[in-house]
């Protein structure tokens, strides 16, 4: 049985899935990002000291492996911390700036529902070593560009906020604490837990009564000093200049403690409660947790593949080209070797080719159709005596007889037309 919280993908679904992957890396290339890879297994210390001990990810969502001696291994729940570890151990902090991209599976022990899985895949980009607000703008622009290229721009909207500096955030946390304290007994169970451990996460509550209480809560913008306010205003003005629509959400927070200043999410109403399909922000202090002596300005985002796939599949936003296979049918066993020979020659020309050896001609033609054959080549006794073969155009339902000597060059000539 399939494990709860995981999904299978059929061959037809994998084509759409891979198209989204290809689009992501094409966008990365346009923006100068290079791909990196980190292990699925990480030491617990990569996350518990960097994501925040009281975040949901660390406190209740990580998959732990059996502890061996003094080493505790976990399945990675996200990859920004892993990429920062890679930078530190690979010497990339000494070669800034870095623009890095990744893709792979992540694991969180969550209650499965539509768009939320225990094994899920994320695309991510990290721009490390650029302090300018234009890095934030370009990062968001890249995310929006990605949504446009996979056809989801009309189904999603950008929300943005700022968490300010550490001192500004501390002042805001105190004000939020003072405001919520009289309502503490009225908050949902989850928000009460967050009130005591990570009060900013109360702002992220989906509980209707919690949201009613928060309507008149203090907002972070009122606690920004001039420098942070100007930084955020510059970003908003630039987004407008680039024609990127956004909504400032004063209650937008990210679920991990390393964020500061800019945070943003791209959301959709089409997935119910799991509305965020992409999220990110700035995390200037994270590199210090991995041994850097001074803050390293950094910003990035990650997108959930399964949610993007569900949206693209349900709304048919991304066209996937046909497979364009060539199918060779040998009508008798005597021609099997010849069929395999020509299949190998076509593959050497970069043309996808399959051979079908069993069943009646009618059955084999049905298989060729199911395999989305562009052309079917039939090696039949009469034609083979004359050193020819039947070439059938499956799209036009047309046939012609070709000399075997012309077969490869003819198929190659018309394969991409």
Short mmCIF file of C-alpha atoms in Angstrom, two decimals:
data_model
loop_
_atom_site.label_atom_id
_atom_site.label_comp_id
_atom_site.label_asym_id
_atom_site.label_seq_id
_atom_site.Cartn_x
_atom_site.Cartn_y
_atom_site.Cartn_z
CA UNK A 1 0.00 0.00 0.00
CA UNK A 2 1.11 3.55 -0.73
CA UNK A 3 2.25 5.38 2.40
CA UNK A 4 -0.20 8.01 3.65
CA UNK A 5 0.87 11.50 2.67
CA UNK A 6 2.70 10.47 -0.50
CA UNK A 7 1.59 10.38 -4.13
CA UNK A 8 2.24 8.28 -7.21
CA UNK A 9 2.61 9.79 -10.67
CA UNK A 10 1.60 7.91 -13.82
CA UNK A 11 3.65 8.21 -17.05
CA UNK A 12 1.20 10.73 -18.53
CA UNK A 13 1.41 12.82 -15.35
CA UNK A 14 5.20 12.68 -15.32
CA UNK A 15 5.32 14.52 -18.63
CA UNK A 16 3.56 17.52 -17.11
CA UNK A 17 5.63 17.17 -13.94
CA UNK A 18 8.88 17.18 -15.92
CA UNK A 19 7.70 20.13 -18.01
CA UNK A 20 7.33 22.19 -14.83
CA UNK A 21 10.84 21.12 -13.75
CA UNK A 22 12.31 22.04 -17.13
CA UNK A 23 10.60 25.44 -16.98
CA UNK A 24 12.01 26.14 -13.52
CA UNK A 25 15.60 25.44 -14.56
CA UNK A 26 15.15 27.43 -17.78
CA UNK A 27 14.10 30.42 -15.63
CA UNK A 28 17.11 29.83 -13.35
CA UNK A 29 19.41 29.98 -16.36
CA UNK A 30 17.91 33.29 -17.48
CA UNK A 31 18.60 34.82 -14.04
CA UNK A 32 22.11 33.40 -13.67
CA UNK A 33 21.40 30.72 -11.02
CA UNK A 34 23.46 27.53 -10.87
CA UNK A 35 22.13 24.22 -9.58
CA UNK A 36 23.41 22.62 -6.38
CA UNK A 37 22.38 19.45 -4.56
CA UNK A 38 22.37 18.63 -0.86
CA UNK A 39 21.70 15.28 0.85
CA UNK A 40 18.23 14.24 1.92
CA UNK A 41 19.84 13.21 5.22
CA UNK A 42 21.10 16.02 7.45
CA UNK A 43 22.35 16.36 11.00
CA UNK A 44 19.58 17.65 13.28
CA UNK A 45 21.79 20.62 14.21
CA UNK A 46 21.46 22.04 10.68
CA UNK A 47 17.81 22.74 11.49
CA UNK A 48 17.19 22.99 15.22
CA UNK A 49 19.61 25.89 15.70
CA UNK A 50 18.65 27.68 12.49
CA UNK A 51 14.92 27.25 11.91
CA UNK A 52 14.00 27.96 15.53
CA UNK A 53 13.36 25.35 18.20
CA UNK A 54 9.75 26.45 18.62
CA UNK A 55 8.78 26.46 14.95
CA UNK A 56 6.31 23.78 13.89
CA UNK A 57 8.91 22.29 11.54
CA UNK A 58 11.39 21.58 14.34
CA UNK A 59 9.02 20.94 17.23
CA UNK A 60 6.66 18.43 15.62
CA UNK A 61 7.15 17.88 11.89
CA UNK A 62 10.62 16.43 11.31
CA UNK A 63 11.23 12.75 10.53
CA UNK A 64 13.98 11.46 12.83
CA UNK A 65 16.14 8.45 12.03
CA UNK A 66 17.39 6.09 14.67
CA UNK A 67 19.98 7.82 16.84
CA UNK A 68 23.49 6.40 16.60
CA UNK A 69 25.94 7.34 19.37
CA UNK A 70 26.00 11.17 19.46
CA UNK A 71 24.64 11.67 15.93
CA UNK A 72 20.99 12.43 15.22
CA UNK A 73 19.96 12.36 11.58
CA UNK A 74 16.74 13.72 10.09
CA UNK A 75 15.10 13.79 6.69
CA UNK A 76 15.41 17.39 5.52
CA UNK A 77 12.19 19.40 6.06
CA UNK A 78 13.40 22.32 3.88
CA UNK A 79 16.60 23.18 2.07
CA UNK A 80 17.64 26.80 2.71
CA UNK A 81 19.53 25.75 5.84
CA UNK A 82 21.09 22.85 3.92
CA UNK A 83 22.25 25.18 1.15
CA UNK A 84 23.81 27.52 3.72
CA UNK A 85 25.63 24.56 5.25
CA UNK A 86 26.84 23.65 1.75
CA UNK A 87 28.11 27.21 1.26
CA UNK A 88 30.02 27.15 4.51
CA UNK A 89 31.57 23.72 3.99
CA UNK A 90 32.20 24.28 0.29
CA UNK A 91 33.88 27.68 0.74
CA UNK A 92 31.22 29.57 -1.21
CA UNK A 93 30.90 32.30 1.42
CA UNK A 94 34.38 33.39 0.34
CA UNK A 95 33.20 33.76 -3.28
CA UNK A 96 30.16 36.00 -2.99
CA UNK A 97 27.76 36.72 -4.48
CA UNK A 98 26.25 33.30 -5.13
CA UNK A 99 23.04 32.54 -7.00
CA UNK A 100 22.10 28.94 -6.31
CA UNK A 101 19.12 26.77 -7.26
CA UNK A 102 17.97 23.33 -6.15
CA UNK A 103 15.20 20.80 -6.57
CA UNK A 104 14.38 17.69 -4.57
CA UNK A 105 12.24 15.90 -1.98
CA UNK A 106 11.54 17.28 1.50
CA UNK A 107 9.81 15.54 4.40
CA UNK A 108 7.44 16.77 7.09
CA UNK A 109 5.20 14.74 9.37
CA UNK A 110 2.00 16.69 8.71
CA UNK A 111 -1.67 15.84 8.53
CA UNK A 112 -2.11 14.96 4.85
CA UNK A 113 -4.68 16.88 2.81
CA UNK A 114 -4.98 18.29 -0.70
CA UNK A 115 -1.72 20.06 -1.50
CA UNK A 116 -0.01 18.91 1.71
CA UNK A 117 2.10 15.77 1.79
CA UNK A 118 4.61 14.10 4.08
CA UNK A 119 6.99 13.68 1.17
CA UNK A 120 6.91 16.67 -1.14
CA UNK A 121 9.26 18.30 -3.62
CA UNK A 122 10.51 21.86 -3.69
CA UNK A 123 12.20 24.12 -6.19
CA UNK A 124 14.29 26.76 -4.52
CA UNK A 125 16.61 29.66 -5.27
CA UNK A 126 18.99 31.45 -2.93
CA UNK A 127 20.69 34.78 -3.74
CA UNK A 128 23.54 35.09 -1.23
CA UNK A 129 25.73 38.13 -0.68
CA UNK A 130 23.64 40.97 -2.18
CA UNK A 131 22.35 43.59 0.28
CA UNK A 132 20.53 45.86 -2.18
CA UNK A 133 16.74 45.96 -2.13
CA UNK A 134 16.98 45.24 -5.86
CA UNK A 135 17.94 41.67 -4.97
CA UNK A 136 14.54 41.37 -3.28
CA UNK A 137 12.83 42.87 -6.32
CA UNK A 138 14.61 40.57 -8.76
CA UNK A 139 13.91 37.55 -6.57
CA UNK A 140 10.19 38.33 -6.57
CA UNK A 141 10.29 39.14 -10.28
CA UNK A 142 11.83 35.72 -10.91
CA UNK A 143 9.09 34.00 -8.91
CA UNK A 144 6.37 35.83 -10.82
CA UNK A 145 8.11 35.03 -14.12
CA UNK A 146 8.09 31.34 -13.18
CA UNK A 147 4.35 31.49 -12.45
CA UNK A 148 3.76 33.13 -15.82
CA UNK A 149 5.77 30.53 -17.71
CA UNK A 150 3.81 27.61 -16.23
CA UNK A 151 0.52 29.38 -16.87
CA UNK A 152 -0.46 30.01 -13.25
CA UNK A 153 -0.17 33.81 -13.10
CA UNK A 154 -3.94 34.29 -13.48
CA UNK A 155 -4.69 31.78 -10.72
CA UNK A 156 -2.31 33.25 -8.16
CA UNK A 157 -1.57 36.52 -6.40
CA UNK A 158 1.48 37.95 -4.69
CA UNK A 159 1.36 38.97 -1.04
CA UNK A 160 4.26 40.82 0.57
CA UNK A 161 5.18 42.13 3.99
CA UNK A 162 8.22 43.12 6.04
CA UNK A 163 9.38 41.75 9.38
CA UNK A 164 11.86 44.60 9.90
CA UNK A 165 15.13 44.28 11.76
CA UNK A 166 15.63 42.14 14.85
CA UNK A 167 15.19 45.07 17.26
CA UNK A 168 12.10 46.32 15.41
CA UNK A 169 10.66 42.82 15.43
CA UNK A 170 11.30 42.43 19.17
CA UNK A 171 9.43 45.66 19.85
CA UNK A 172 6.55 44.49 17.69
CA UNK A 173 6.44 41.09 19.41
CA UNK A 174 6.09 42.83 22.77
CA UNK A 175 3.27 45.03 21.48
CA UNK A 176 1.50 42.03 19.96
CA UNK A 177 1.91 40.12 23.24
CA UNK A 178 0.40 42.98 25.21
CA UNK A 179 -2.51 43.24 22.78
CA UNK A 180 -3.29 39.50 22.72
CA UNK A 181 -2.82 38.81 26.43
CA UNK A 182 -6.40 39.77 27.41
CA UNK A 183 -7.70 37.48 24.64
CA UNK A 184 -5.41 34.55 25.37
CA UNK A 185 -8.13 32.30 26.77
CA UNK A 186 -10.26 32.96 23.69
CA UNK A 187 -7.59 31.94 21.19
CA UNK A 188 -7.57 28.55 19.48
CA UNK A 189 -5.49 25.80 21.05
CA UNK A 190 -2.84 26.13 18.35
CA UNK A 191 -2.60 29.90 18.82
CA UNK A 192 -2.28 29.55 22.60
CA UNK A 193 0.71 27.29 22.04
CA UNK A 194 2.20 29.77 19.60
CA UNK A 195 1.48 32.68 21.96
CA UNK A 196 3.87 31.19 24.50
CA UNK A 197 6.53 29.99 22.06
CA UNK A 198 6.48 32.04 18.84
CA UNK A 199 3.91 34.80 19.04
CA UNK A 200 4.32 36.03 15.45
CA UNK A 201 2.91 32.70 14.28
CA UNK A 202 -0.44 33.62 15.85
CA UNK A 203 -0.80 36.06 12.94
CA UNK A 204 -0.84 33.07 10.60
CA UNK A 205 -3.84 31.43 12.27
CA UNK A 206 -6.61 30.20 9.98
CA UNK A 207 -9.08 30.06 12.86
CA UNK A 208 -12.02 32.42 12.18
CA UNK A 209 -12.28 33.63 15.80
CA UNK A 210 -8.51 34.22 15.97
CA UNK A 211 -8.72 36.27 12.79
CA UNK A 212 -11.52 38.37 14.30
CA UNK A 213 -9.35 39.15 17.34
CA UNK A 214 -6.43 40.07 15.09
CA UNK A 215 -8.44 42.62 13.09
CA UNK A 216 -7.44 45.45 15.44
CA UNK A 217 -4.01 44.09 16.44
CA UNK A 218 -0.93 46.31 16.04
CA UNK A 219 0.88 45.96 12.71
CA UNK A 220 4.59 45.61 12.03
CA UNK A 221 4.70 48.64 9.72
CA UNK A 222 4.16 50.99 12.69
CA UNK A 223 7.33 49.67 14.37
CA UNK A 224 9.70 50.19 11.45
CA UNK A 225 12.48 52.74 11.74
CA UNK A 226 13.31 55.01 8.80
CA UNK A 227 15.87 52.68 7.20
CA UNK A 228 13.62 49.60 7.18
CA UNK A 229 10.58 51.61 6.06
CA UNK A 230 12.54 53.11 3.16
CA UNK A 231 13.87 49.68 2.18
CA UNK A 232 10.34 48.27 2.01
CA UNK A 233 8.96 51.29 0.17
CA UNK A 234 11.71 50.98 -2.45
CA UNK A 235 10.69 47.37 -3.07
CA UNK A 236 7.01 48.23 -3.45
CA UNK A 237 7.76 51.13 -5.78
CA UNK A 238 10.00 48.91 -7.93
CA UNK A 239 7.36 46.20 -8.17
CA UNK A 240 4.89 48.80 -9.39
CA UNK A 241 7.42 50.06 -11.95
CA UNK A 242 7.83 46.50 -13.25
CA UNK A 243 4.07 46.06 -13.49
CA UNK A 244 3.95 43.39 -10.78
CA UNK A 245 0.69 43.41 -8.84
CA UNK A 246 0.88 42.78 -5.10
CA UNK A 247 -1.05 43.04 -1.86
CA UNK A 248 0.62 44.12 1.36
CA UNK A 249 -0.55 41.61 3.97
CA UNK A 250 0.23 43.01 7.46
CA UNK A 251 -0.26 39.55 8.98
CA UNK A 252 2.01 37.65 6.61
CA UNK A 253 4.73 35.78 8.47
CA UNK A 254 6.86 32.86 7.44
CA UNK A 255 7.00 29.69 9.49
CA UNK A 256 10.76 29.75 10.14
CA UNK A 257 12.69 31.96 12.54
CA UNK A 258 15.52 32.95 10.21
CA UNK A 259 13.50 35.48 8.17
CA UNK A 260 13.98 39.24 8.51
CA UNK A 261 12.87 42.25 6.46
CA UNK A 262 11.09 41.18 3.25
CA UNK A 263 8.77 38.16 3.24
CA UNK A 264 6.40 37.19 0.45
CA UNK A 265 4.10 34.44 -0.74
CA UNK A 266 2.32 33.59 -3.96
CA UNK A 267 -1.10 32.21 -3.13
CA UNK A 268 -4.11 30.72 -4.85
CA UNK A 269 -7.71 30.20 -3.69
CA UNK A 270 -7.88 27.06 -5.87
CA UNK A 271 -6.29 24.72 -3.30
CA UNK A 272 -8.42 25.53 -0.27
CA UNK A 273 -6.56 25.87 3.02
CA UNK A 274 -3.17 25.14 1.40
CA UNK A 275 -3.20 28.44 -0.44
CA UNK A 276 0.55 29.17 -0.64
CA UNK A 277 2.30 27.67 -3.66
CA UNK A 278 5.53 29.67 -3.30
CA UNK A 279 7.09 31.58 -0.45
CA UNK A 280 10.30 33.25 0.53
CA UNK A 281 12.05 36.22 2.00
CA UNK A 282 15.27 37.68 3.30
CA UNK A 283 17.42 35.89 5.90
CA UNK A 284 20.51 38.03 6.47
CA UNK A 285 21.53 36.42 9.77
CA UNK A 286 21.39 32.75 8.80
CA UNK A 287 25.00 32.50 7.58
CA UNK A 288 26.25 33.44 11.06
CA UNK A 289 24.62 30.30 12.42
CA UNK A 290 27.04 28.36 10.22
CA UNK A 291 30.17 30.12 11.43
CA UNK A 292 30.32 33.33 9.41
CA UNK A 293 31.56 36.23 11.55
CA UNK A 294 29.31 38.89 10.06
CA UNK A 295 25.77 38.90 8.64
CA UNK A 296 25.58 37.77 5.02
CA UNK A 297 22.70 39.39 3.13
CA UNK A 298 20.60 36.65 1.52
CA UNK A 299 17.17 36.20 -0.01
CA UNK A 300 15.41 33.28 -1.64
CA UNK A 301 12.19 31.43 -2.26
CA UNK A 302 10.89 27.90 -2.59
CA UNK A 303 7.88 26.51 -4.43
CA UNK A 304 5.99 23.31 -3.75
CA UNK A 305 6.02 21.07 -6.82
CA UNK A 306 2.96 19.02 -5.90
CA UNK A 307 0.79 22.11 -5.48
CA UNK A 308 1.97 23.59 -8.76
CA UNK A 309 1.37 20.24 -10.46
CA UNK A 310 -2.18 20.00 -9.08
CA UNK A 311 -3.00 23.50 -10.30
CA UNK A 312 -1.45 23.00 -13.73
CA UNK A 313 -3.19 19.65 -14.14
CA UNK A 314 -6.64 20.74 -12.96
CA UNK A 315 -6.65 23.97 -14.95
CA UNK A 316 -4.65 22.68 -17.95
CA UNK A 317 -2.42 25.74 -17.91
CA UNK A 318 0.69 24.15 -19.43
CA UNK A 319 0.70 22.34 -22.75
CA UNK A 320 2.85 19.24 -22.98
CA UNK A 321 4.07 18.35 -26.48
CA UNK A 322 3.28 14.85 -27.81
CA UNK A 323 5.94 12.19 -27.42
CA UNK A 324 6.59 11.83 -31.18
CA UNK A 325 7.71 8.22 -31.00
CA UNK A 326 8.60 6.18 -34.07
CA UNK A 327 7.19 2.65 -33.86
CA UNK A 328 8.62 -0.15 -35.99
CA UNK A 329 6.47 -3.22 -36.60
CA UNK A 330 8.07 -6.43 -37.89
CA UNK A 331 5.29 -8.53 -39.36
CA UNK A 332 7.24 -11.79 -39.08
CA UNK A 333 10.02 -13.03 -36.82
CA UNK A 334 12.33 -13.07 -39.83
CA UNK A 335 12.33 -9.25 -39.78
CA UNK A 336 12.86 -8.79 -36.02
CA UNK A 337 16.61 -8.30 -36.37
CA UNK A 338 16.12 -5.82 -39.20
CA UNK A 339 13.57 -3.87 -37.14
CA UNK A 340 15.97 -3.65 -34.20
CA UNK A 341 18.78 -2.55 -36.51
CA UNK A 342 16.77 0.38 -37.87
CA UNK A 343 15.53 1.28 -34.38
CA UNK A 344 19.17 1.58 -33.26
CA UNK A 345 20.02 3.75 -36.26
CA UNK A 346 17.13 6.10 -35.52
CA UNK A 347 18.10 6.38 -31.85
CA UNK A 348 21.63 7.35 -32.88
CA UNK A 349 20.00 10.25 -34.76
CA UNK A 350 18.28 11.34 -31.53
CA UNK A 351 14.88 9.98 -32.56
CA UNK A 352 12.77 8.07 -30.02
CA UNK A 353 11.98 4.64 -31.40
CA UNK A 354 10.18 1.53 -30.16
CA UNK A 355 9.64 -1.88 -31.73
CA UNK A 356 6.45 -3.94 -31.47
CA UNK A 357 6.88 -7.65 -32.17
CA UNK A 358 3.66 -9.41 -31.13
CA UNK A 359 -0.01 -9.51 -32.08
CA UNK A 360 -1.98 -8.90 -35.24
CA UNK A 361 -1.27 -5.85 -37.36
CA UNK A 362 -4.45 -4.24 -36.03
CA UNK A 363 -3.41 -4.84 -32.44
CA UNK A 364 0.07 -3.52 -33.10
CA UNK A 365 -1.30 -0.38 -34.75
CA UNK A 366 -3.43 0.24 -31.63
CA UNK A 367 -0.29 -0.05 -29.52
CA UNK A 368 1.48 2.40 -31.84
CA UNK A 369 -1.40 4.85 -31.44
CA UNK A 370 -1.32 4.51 -27.66
CA UNK A 371 2.43 5.15 -27.74
CA UNK A 372 1.66 8.42 -29.58
CA UNK A 373 3.64 7.37 -32.63
CA UNK A 374 4.30 10.13 -35.14
CA UNK A 375 5.22 7.55 -37.76
CA UNK A 376 4.88 3.79 -37.86
CA UNK A 377 7.33 1.80 -39.99
CA UNK A 378 6.01 -1.59 -41.10
CA UNK A 379 8.35 -4.33 -42.26
CA UNK A 380 6.02 -6.59 -44.28
CA UNK A 381 7.03 -9.61 -46.43
CA UNK A 382 6.17 -8.17 -49.85
CA UNK A 383 7.88 -4.83 -49.19
CA UNK A 384 10.93 -6.44 -47.64
CA UNK A 385 11.44 -8.61 -50.73
CA UNK A 386 11.80 -5.34 -52.64
CA UNK A 387 14.03 -3.82 -49.95
CA UNK A 388 11.32 -1.31 -49.01
CA UNK A 389 9.13 -0.59 -45.97
CA UNK A 390 5.76 1.02 -45.33
CA UNK A 391 5.95 4.43 -43.67
CA UNK A 392 2.62 5.45 -42.12
CA UNK A 393 2.02 9.03 -41.00
CA UNK A 394 -0.15 8.49 -37.90
CA UNK A 395 -1.30 12.10 -37.71
CA UNK A 396 -2.55 12.22 -41.31
CA UNK A 397 -3.42 8.51 -41.71
CA UNK A 398 -1.33 8.40 -44.87
CA UNK A 399 1.01 5.68 -46.11
CA UNK A 400 3.81 5.46 -48.64
CA UNK A 401 6.42 2.93 -49.69
CA UNK A 402 10.06 3.89 -49.12
CA UNK A 403 13.35 2.19 -50.07
CA UNK A 404 15.13 1.00 -46.94
CA UNK A 405 18.14 3.06 -48.04
CA UNK A 406 16.05 6.24 -47.72
CA UNK A 407 14.23 5.32 -44.52
CA UNK A 408 16.45 7.00 -41.93
CA UNK A 409 17.00 10.24 -43.83
CA UNK A 410 13.26 10.57 -44.62
CA UNK A 411 12.14 10.00 -41.03
CA UNK A 412 14.81 12.39 -39.75
CA UNK A 413 13.75 15.08 -42.26
CA UNK A 414 10.08 15.00 -41.22
CA UNK A 415 10.41 14.07 -37.52
CA UNK A 416 10.15 17.64 -36.17
CA UNK A 417 7.63 18.97 -38.71
#
